[in-house]
Short mmCIF file of C-alpha atoms in Angstrom, two decimals:
data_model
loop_
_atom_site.label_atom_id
_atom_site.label_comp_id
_atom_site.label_asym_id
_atom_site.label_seq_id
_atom_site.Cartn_x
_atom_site.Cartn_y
_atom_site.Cartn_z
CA UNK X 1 60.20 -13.52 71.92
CA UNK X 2 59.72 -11.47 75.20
CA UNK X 3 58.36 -11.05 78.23
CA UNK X 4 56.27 -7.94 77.95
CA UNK X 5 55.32 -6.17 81.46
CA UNK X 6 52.48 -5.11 82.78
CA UNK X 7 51.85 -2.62 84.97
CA UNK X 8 49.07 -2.16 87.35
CA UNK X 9 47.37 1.42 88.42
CA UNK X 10 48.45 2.90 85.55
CA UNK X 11 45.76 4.34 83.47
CA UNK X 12 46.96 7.81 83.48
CA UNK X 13 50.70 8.96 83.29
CA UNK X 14 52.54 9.69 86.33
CA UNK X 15 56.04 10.96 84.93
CA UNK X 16 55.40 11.70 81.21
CA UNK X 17 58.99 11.28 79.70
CA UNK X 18 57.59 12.83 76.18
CA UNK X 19 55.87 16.58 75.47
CA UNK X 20 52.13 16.57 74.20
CA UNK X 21 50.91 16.70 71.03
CA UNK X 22 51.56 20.79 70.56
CA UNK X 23 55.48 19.70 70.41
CA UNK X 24 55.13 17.30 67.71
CA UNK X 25 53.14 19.47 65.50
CA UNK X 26 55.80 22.06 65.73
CA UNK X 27 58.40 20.26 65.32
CA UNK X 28 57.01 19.29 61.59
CA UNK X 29 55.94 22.92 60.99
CA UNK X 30 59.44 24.09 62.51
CA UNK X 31 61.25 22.16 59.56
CA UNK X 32 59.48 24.23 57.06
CA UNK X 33 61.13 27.52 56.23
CA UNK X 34 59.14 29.71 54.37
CA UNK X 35 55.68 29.23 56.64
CA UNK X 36 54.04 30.45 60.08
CA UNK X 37 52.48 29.65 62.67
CA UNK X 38 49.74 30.93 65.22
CA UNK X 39 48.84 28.51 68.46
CA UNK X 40 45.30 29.19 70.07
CA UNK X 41 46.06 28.50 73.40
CA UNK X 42 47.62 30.51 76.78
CA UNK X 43 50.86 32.07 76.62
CA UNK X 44 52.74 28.97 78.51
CA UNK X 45 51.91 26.56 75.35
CA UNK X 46 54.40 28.92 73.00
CA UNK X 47 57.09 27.40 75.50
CA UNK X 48 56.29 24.04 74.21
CA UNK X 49 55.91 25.53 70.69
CA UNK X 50 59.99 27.07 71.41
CA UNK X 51 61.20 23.71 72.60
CA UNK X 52 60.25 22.17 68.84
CA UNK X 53 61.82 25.32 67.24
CA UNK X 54 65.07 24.57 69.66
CA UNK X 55 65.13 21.32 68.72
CA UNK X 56 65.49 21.92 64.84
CA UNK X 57 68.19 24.74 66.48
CA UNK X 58 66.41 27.38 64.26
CA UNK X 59 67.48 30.78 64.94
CA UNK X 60 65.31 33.10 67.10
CA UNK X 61 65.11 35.87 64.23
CA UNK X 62 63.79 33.21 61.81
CA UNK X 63 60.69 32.06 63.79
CA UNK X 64 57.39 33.46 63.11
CA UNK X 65 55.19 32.30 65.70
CA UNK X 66 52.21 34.16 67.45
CA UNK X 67 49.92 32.82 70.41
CA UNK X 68 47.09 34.29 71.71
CA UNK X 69 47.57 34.05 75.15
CA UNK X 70 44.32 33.37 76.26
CA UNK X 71 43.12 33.60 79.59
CA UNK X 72 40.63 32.24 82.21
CA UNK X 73 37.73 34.50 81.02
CA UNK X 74 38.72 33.95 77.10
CA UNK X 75 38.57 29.80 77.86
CA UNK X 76 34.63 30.14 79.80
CA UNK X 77 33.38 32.67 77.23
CA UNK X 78 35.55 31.97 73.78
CA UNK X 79 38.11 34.04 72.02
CA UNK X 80 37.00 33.27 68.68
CA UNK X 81 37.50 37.10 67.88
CA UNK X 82 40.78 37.23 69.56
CA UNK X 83 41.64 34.66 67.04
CA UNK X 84 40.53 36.23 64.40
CA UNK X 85 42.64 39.34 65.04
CA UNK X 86 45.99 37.50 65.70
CA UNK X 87 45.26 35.90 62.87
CA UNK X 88 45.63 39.02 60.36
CA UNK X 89 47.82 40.43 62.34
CA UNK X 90 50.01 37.68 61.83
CA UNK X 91 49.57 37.66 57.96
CA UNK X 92 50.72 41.39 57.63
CA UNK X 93 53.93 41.22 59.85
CA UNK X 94 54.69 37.14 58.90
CA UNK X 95 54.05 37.55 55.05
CA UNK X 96 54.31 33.75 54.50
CA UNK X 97 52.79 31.98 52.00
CA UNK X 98 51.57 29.49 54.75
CA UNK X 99 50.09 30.06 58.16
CA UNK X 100 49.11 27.03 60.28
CA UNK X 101 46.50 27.46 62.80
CA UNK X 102 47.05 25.21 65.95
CA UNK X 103 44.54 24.34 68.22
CA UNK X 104 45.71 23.20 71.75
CA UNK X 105 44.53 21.89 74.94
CA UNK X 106 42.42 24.83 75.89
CA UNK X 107 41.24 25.56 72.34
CA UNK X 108 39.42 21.63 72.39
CA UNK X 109 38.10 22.61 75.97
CA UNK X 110 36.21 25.57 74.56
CA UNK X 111 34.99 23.92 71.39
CA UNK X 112 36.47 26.63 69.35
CA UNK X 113 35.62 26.08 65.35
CA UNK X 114 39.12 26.60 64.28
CA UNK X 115 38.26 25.35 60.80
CA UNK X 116 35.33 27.17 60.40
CA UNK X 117 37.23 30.38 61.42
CA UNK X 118 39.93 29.68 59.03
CA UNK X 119 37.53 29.17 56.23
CA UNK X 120 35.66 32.27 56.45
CA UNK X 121 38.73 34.13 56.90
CA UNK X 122 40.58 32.82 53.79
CA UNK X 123 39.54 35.96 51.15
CA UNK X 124 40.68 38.35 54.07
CA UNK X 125 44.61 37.19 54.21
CA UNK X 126 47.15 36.29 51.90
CA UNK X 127 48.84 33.09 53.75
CA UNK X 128 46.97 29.76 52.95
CA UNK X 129 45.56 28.99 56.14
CA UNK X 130 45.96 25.03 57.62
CA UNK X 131 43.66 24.50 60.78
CA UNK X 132 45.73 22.14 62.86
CA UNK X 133 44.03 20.73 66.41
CA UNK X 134 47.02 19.80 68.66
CA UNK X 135 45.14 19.92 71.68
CA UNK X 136 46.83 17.39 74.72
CA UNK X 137 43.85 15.38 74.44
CA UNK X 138 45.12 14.14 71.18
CA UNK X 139 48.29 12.32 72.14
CA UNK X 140 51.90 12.92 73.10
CA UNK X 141 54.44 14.10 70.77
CA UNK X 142 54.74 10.81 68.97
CA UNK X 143 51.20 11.56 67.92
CA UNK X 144 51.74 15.35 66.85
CA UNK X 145 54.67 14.37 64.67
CA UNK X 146 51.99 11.98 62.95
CA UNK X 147 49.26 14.64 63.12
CA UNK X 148 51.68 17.18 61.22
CA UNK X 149 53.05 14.94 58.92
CA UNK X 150 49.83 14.22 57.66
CA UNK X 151 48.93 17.84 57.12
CA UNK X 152 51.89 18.19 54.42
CA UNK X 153 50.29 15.45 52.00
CA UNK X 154 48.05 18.15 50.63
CA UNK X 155 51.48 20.30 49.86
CA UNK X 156 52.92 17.07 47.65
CA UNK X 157 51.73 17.40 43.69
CA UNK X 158 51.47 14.01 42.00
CA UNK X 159 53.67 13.20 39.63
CA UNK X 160 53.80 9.89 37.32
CA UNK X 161 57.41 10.76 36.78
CA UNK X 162 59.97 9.18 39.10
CA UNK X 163 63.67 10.22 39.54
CA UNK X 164 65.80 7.36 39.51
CA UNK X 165 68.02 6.59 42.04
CA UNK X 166 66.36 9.33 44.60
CA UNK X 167 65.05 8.78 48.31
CA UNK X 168 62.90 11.00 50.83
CA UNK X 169 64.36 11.11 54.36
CA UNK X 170 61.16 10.54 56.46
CA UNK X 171 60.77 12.38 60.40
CA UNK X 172 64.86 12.67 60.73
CA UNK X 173 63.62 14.21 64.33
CA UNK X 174 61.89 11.68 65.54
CA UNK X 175 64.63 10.37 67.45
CA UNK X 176 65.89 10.66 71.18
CA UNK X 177 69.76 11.55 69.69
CA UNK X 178 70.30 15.05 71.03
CA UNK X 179 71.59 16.31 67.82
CA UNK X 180 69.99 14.04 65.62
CA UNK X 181 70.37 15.75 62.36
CA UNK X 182 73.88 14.47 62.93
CA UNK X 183 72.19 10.71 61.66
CA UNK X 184 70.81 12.52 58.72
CA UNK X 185 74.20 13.74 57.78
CA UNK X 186 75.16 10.32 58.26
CA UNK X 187 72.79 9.45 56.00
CA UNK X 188 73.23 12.10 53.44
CA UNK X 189 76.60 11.46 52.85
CA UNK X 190 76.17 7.32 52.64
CA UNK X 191 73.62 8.24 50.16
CA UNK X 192 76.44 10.95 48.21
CA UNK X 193 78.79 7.88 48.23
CA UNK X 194 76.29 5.48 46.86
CA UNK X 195 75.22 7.85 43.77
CA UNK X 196 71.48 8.14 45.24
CA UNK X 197 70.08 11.86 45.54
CA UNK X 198 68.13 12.90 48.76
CA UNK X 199 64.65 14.83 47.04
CA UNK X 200 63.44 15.88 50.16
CA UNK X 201 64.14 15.55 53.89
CA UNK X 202 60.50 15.56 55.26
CA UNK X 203 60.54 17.91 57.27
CA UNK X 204 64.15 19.34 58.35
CA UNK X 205 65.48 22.87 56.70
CA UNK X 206 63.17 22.56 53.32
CA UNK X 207 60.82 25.07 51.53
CA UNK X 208 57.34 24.24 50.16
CA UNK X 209 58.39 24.22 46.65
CA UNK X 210 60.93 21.19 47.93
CA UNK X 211 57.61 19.67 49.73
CA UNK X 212 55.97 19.42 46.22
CA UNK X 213 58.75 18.18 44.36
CA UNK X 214 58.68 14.92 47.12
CA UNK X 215 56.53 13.03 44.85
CA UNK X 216 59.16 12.19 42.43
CA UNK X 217 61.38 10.59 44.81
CA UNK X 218 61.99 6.97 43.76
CA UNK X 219 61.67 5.40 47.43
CA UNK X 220 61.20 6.71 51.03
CA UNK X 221 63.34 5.98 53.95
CA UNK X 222 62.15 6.57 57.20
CA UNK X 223 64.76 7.40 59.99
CA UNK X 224 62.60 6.88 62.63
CA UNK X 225 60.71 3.64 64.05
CA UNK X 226 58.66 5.84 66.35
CA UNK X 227 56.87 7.88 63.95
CA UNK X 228 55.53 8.02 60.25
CA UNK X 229 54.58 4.90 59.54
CA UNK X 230 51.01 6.45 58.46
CA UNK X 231 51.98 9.29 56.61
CA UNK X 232 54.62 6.77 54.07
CA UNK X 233 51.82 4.44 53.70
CA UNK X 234 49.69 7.40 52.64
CA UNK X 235 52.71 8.24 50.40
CA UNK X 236 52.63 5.04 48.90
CA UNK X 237 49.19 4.70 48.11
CA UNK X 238 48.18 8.57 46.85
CA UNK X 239 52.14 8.57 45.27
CA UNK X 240 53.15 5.23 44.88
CA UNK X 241 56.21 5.95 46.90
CA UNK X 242 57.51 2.35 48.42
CA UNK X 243 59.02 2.54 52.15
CA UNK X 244 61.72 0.66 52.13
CA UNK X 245 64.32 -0.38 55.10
CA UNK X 246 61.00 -0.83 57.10
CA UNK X 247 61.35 -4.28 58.70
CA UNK X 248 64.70 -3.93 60.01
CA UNK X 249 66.48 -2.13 62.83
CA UNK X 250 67.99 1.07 62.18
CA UNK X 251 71.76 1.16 61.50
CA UNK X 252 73.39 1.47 64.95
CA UNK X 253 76.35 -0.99 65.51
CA UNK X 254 78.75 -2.69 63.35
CA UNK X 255 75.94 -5.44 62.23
CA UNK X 256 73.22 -3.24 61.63
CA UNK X 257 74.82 -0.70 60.00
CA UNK X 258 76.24 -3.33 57.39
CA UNK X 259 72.63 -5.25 57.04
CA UNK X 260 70.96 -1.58 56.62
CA UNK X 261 73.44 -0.48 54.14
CA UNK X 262 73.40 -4.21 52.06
CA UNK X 263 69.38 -3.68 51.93
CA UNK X 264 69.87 0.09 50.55
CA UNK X 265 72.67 -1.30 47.85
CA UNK X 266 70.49 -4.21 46.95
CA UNK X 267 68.15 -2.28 46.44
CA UNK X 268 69.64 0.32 44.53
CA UNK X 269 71.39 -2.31 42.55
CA UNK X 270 74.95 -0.68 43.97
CA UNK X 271 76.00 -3.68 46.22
CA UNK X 272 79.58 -3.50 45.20
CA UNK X 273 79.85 0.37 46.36
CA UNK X 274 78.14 -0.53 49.35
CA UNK X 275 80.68 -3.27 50.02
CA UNK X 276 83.12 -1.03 49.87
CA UNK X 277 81.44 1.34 52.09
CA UNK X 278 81.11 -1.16 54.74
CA UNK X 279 85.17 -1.94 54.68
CA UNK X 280 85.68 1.64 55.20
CA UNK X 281 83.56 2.09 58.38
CA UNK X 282 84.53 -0.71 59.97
CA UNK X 283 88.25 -0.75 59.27
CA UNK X 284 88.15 3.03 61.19
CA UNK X 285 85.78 1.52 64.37
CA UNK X 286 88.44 -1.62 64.25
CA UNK X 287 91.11 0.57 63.99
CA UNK X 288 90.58 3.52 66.33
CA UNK X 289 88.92 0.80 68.92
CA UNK X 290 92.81 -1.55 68.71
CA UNK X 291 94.33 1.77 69.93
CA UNK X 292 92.34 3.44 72.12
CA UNK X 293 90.05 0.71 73.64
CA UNK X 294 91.31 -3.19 74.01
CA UNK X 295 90.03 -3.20 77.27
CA UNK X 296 86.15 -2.68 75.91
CA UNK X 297 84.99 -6.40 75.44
CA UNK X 298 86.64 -8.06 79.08
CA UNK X 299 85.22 -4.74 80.69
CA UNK X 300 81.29 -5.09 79.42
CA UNK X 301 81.42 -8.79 79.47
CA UNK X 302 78.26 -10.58 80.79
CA UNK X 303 77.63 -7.00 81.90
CA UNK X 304 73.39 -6.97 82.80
CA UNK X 305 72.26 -3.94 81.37
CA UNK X 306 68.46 -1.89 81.08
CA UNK X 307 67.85 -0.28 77.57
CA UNK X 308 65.76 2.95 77.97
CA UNK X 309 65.05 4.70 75.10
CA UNK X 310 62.78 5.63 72.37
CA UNK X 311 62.24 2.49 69.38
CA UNK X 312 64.77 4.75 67.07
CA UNK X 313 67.38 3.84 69.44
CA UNK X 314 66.90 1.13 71.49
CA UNK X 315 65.92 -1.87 69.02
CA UNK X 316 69.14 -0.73 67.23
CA UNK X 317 71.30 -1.21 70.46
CA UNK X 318 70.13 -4.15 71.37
CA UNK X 319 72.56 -5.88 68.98
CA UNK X 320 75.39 -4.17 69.51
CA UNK X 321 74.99 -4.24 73.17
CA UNK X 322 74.39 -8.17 72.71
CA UNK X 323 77.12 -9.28 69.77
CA UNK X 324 79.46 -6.40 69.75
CA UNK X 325 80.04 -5.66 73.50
CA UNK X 326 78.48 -9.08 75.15
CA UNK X 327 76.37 -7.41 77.40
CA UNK X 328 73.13 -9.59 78.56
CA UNK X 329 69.82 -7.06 77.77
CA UNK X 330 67.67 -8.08 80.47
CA UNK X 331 65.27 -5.31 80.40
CA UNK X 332 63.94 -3.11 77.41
CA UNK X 333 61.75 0.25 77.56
CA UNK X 334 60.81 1.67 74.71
CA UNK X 335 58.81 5.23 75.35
CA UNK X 336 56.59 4.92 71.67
CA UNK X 337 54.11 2.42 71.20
CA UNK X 338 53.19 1.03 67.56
CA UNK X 339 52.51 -2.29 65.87
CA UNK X 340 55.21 -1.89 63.23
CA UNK X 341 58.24 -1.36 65.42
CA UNK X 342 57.05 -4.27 67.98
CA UNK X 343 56.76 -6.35 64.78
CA UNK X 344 61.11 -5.76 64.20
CA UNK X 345 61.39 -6.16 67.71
CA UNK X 346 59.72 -9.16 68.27
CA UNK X 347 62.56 -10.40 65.03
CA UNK X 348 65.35 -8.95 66.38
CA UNK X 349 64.75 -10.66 69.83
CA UNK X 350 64.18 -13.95 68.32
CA UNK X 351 67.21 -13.83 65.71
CA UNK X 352 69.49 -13.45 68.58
CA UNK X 353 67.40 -15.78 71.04
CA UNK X 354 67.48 -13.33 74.02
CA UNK X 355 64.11 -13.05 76.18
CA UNK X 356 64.62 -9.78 78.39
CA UNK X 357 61.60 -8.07 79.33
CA UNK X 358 59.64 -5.61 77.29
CA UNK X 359 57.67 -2.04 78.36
CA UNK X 360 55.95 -0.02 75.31
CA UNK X 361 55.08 3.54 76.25
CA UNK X 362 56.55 3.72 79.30
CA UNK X 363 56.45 6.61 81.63
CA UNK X 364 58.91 7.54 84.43
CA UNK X 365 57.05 5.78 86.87
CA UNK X 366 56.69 2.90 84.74
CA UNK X 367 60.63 2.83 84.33
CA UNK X 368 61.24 2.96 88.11
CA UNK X 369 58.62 -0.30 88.99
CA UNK X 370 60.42 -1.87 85.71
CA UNK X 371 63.78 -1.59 86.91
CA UNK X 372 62.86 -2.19 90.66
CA UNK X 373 61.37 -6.10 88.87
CA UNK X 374 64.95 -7.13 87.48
CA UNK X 375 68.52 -7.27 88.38
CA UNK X 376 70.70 -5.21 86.02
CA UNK X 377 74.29 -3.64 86.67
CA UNK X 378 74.31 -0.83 84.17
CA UNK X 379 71.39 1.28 82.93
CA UNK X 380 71.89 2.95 78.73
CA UNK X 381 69.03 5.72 78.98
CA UNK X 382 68.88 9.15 80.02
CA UNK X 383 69.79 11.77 83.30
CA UNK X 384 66.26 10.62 84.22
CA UNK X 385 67.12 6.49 84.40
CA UNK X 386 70.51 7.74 85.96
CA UNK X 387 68.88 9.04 88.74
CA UNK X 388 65.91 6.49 89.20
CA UNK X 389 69.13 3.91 89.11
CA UNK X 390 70.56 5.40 91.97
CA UNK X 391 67.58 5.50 94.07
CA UNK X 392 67.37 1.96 93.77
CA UNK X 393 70.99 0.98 94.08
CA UNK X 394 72.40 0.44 90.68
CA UNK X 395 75.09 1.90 90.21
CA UNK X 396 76.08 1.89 86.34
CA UNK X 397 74.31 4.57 84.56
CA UNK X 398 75.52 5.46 80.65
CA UNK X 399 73.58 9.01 79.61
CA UNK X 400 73.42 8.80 75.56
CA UNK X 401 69.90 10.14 75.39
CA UNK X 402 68.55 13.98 75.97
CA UNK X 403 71.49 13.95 78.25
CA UNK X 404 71.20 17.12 81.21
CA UNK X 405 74.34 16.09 83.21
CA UNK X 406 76.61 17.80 80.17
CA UNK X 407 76.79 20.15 77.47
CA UNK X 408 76.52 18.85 73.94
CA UNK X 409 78.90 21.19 71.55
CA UNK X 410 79.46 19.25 68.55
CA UNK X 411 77.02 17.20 66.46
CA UNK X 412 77.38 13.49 67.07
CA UNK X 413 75.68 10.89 65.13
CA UNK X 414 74.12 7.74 66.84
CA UNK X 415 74.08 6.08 63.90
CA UNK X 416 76.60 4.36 61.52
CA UNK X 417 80.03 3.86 62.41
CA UNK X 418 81.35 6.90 63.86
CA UNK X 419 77.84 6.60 65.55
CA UNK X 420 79.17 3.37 67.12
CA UNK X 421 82.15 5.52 68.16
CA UNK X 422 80.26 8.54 69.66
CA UNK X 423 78.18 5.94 71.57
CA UNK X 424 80.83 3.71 72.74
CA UNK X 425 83.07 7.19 74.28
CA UNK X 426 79.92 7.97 76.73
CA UNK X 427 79.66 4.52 77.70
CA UNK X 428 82.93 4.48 78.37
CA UNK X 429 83.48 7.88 79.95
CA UNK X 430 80.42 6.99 81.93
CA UNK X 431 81.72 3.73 83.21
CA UNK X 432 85.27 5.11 83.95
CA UNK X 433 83.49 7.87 86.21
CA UNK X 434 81.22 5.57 87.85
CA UNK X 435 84.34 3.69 89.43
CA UNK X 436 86.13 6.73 90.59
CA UNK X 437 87.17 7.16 94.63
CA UNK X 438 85.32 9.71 95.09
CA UNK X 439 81.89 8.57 93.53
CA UNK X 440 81.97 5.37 95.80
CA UNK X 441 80.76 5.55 99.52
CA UNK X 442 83.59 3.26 101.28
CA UNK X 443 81.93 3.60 104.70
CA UNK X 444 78.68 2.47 103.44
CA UNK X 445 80.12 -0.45 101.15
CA UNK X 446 82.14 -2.09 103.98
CA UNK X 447 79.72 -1.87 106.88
#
């Protein structure tokens, strides 16, 4: 139940909002400790490469990545050799047991038979090579995380035996939360409580010989609604791996986080534990909120508000933005684009009969004609809706998401119910600075 927009002279991005494929690939590889990597492309691409290393926070003296800066001359007349060499060079000074071979943007222009290089060069070094094309071309970052997901199923042995009671954590970085392995923590120690193990967190801080071991995991959980919906159906049919959790939104908010955790008890067959789970969390949001915010309800109240955010996030605020603070969603862009999370969407909307509009895959352009269509008084995005907001005269502006305006020190989860908490503070702190003297032009308001 929504309106969705539509947007006209739009066939190519204006303001891409997400990296290119490159970044998603290396943010799976990135999560993988004991392997390498070597991107075919010019030296600027290993920036991109360094932004999906930053984003796991892995140290510099832990990253083995090589590029071989290829230039205008290499791209009209081929670098296969160049290649080559970078390759073994790479294998003596790297010494992993696993060197992926990325192919990017300029690689696909010049046609360069990465596989076919890798295969003839296989006697010659001791790391398994992966060809990998990552090239632009192929998608945005949404679509690299996909791309390198799928390269790990050949690292998973099958396995008829199951470990009760065990659970993969599925793309834990697909998600616009700054520091979202704070959410996995979460998650991890929900999990702890409930007496189910975590096999393997694919792919965040884990070895190959954890990779392998994945196929005895009882059930997969994926904690993102963006990406991986291919590679756990592929786990479910070559390891008979169920996804579970899959048709719901993700547990952000009082009422989500209680419906996701009463799905994971039931079924885990621990429904009592998670009962008592649920009292915990939200006798601390009730608790801390009674003493440090009773103003929060009569201050959000009928409040119009934009959601602009990746799926992840902003299907899971919807209801807490709706139920828990009253706000009115009136507009909703999401910046992924798949069947599955339009499917809980399209639910969510209807359970709580709200019809705001809807944008899939939106780009900053996109955001700025969507809000410029509606009226809304607050905007819950990033520094980049903050500022689109103000062009256009709205002043409310809450930045949760890959936030630029401040420095992020400590881990905060998103999700759960300190992830309520963490949430709620910028909204507030936001709000409370918005309404400040000095942020409001008198002369211009009283005219």
């Amino acid at each position: 139940m929504y309106d969705e927009l539509k947007f006209s002279n739009c066939n190519h991005s204006k303001d891409p909002l997400i990296g290119c494929a490159l970044e998603g690939v290396a943010s799976v590889i990135a999560g993988i400790k004991d392997v390498s990597i070597v991107i075919h492309s010019p030296q600027g691409c290993s920036s991109t490469v360094a932004s999906a290393f930053d984003s796991h926070e892995v140290d510099f003296t832990k990253r083995k990545v090589g590029c071989t800066r290829l230039f205008e001359s290499d791209i009209i007349l081929g670098a296969a050799e160049k290649l080559e060499n970078l390759i073994k060079e790479a294998d003596n000074t790297f010494n992993t047991k696993v060197m992926f071979v990325v192919g990017t943007c300029a690689a696909d222009i010049i046609g360069e038979d990465i596989k076919g290089l890798c295969d003839s060069l296989q006697s010659e070094v001791k790391s398994k090579l992966i060809p990998v094309f990552a090239g632009g071309f192929r998608g945005n970052t949404y679509d690299g995380i996909d791309i390198g997901l799928k390269e790990l199923l050949n690292f998973i042995e099958k396995s008829e035996d199951k470990i009760a009671n065990t659970v993969n954590i599925i793309a834990p970085q697909g998600s616009i939360n700054p520091t979202w392995w704070a959410d996995l923590n979460w998650l991890k120690s929900s999990l702890d409580f409930l007496g189910i193990r975590v096999q393997t967190v694919i792919p965040y801080d884990i070895s190959l010989e954890d990779l392998k071991d994945a196929s005895k995991a009882s059930a997969n959980i994926l904690l993102s609604q963006d990406v991986g919906y291919k590679f756990c159906k592929k786990m479910e049919e070559e390891f008979n791996i169920p996804l579970i959790l899959n048709d719901i939104p993700l547990p952000i908010g009082l009422e989500n986080t209680a419906r996701w955790l009463r799905e994971l008890g039931k079924y885990f067959k621990v429904e009592k534990r998670v009962e008592k789970l649920i009292k915990q969390g939200e006798d601390s949001v009730i608790s801390i909120l009674r003493r440090r915010a009773l103003m929060i309800i009569p201050r959000y109240r009928n409040c119009k508000i934009a959601i602009s955010a990746d799926a992840t996030m902003g299907i899971g605020l919807i209801r807490m933005l709706f139920k828990e603070l009253e706000m009115i969603p009136e507009l909703i862009l999401l910046r992924s684009s798949n069947s599955e999370m339009s499917k809980i969407l399209d639910k969510e909307l209807k359970e709580l009969c709200i019809n705001p509009k809807v944008a899939f895959g939106v780009d900053g352009y996109q955001i700025k004609e969507a809000l410029k269509s509606v009226y809304v008084d607050s905007i819950i995005g990033s520094s980049w809706e903050k500022y689109i907001g103000e062009e256009i005269g709205i002043k409310l502006s809450f930045d949760n998401f890959s936030p630029t305006n401040r420095d992020v020190y400590v881990d905060r989860a998103y999700m759960g119910y300190d992830g309520m908490l963490n949430i709620l503070e910028i909204i507030g702190n936001d709000w409370e600075r918005s309404y400040r003297s000095k942020e409001i032009d008198w002369a211009e308001n009283f005219k």
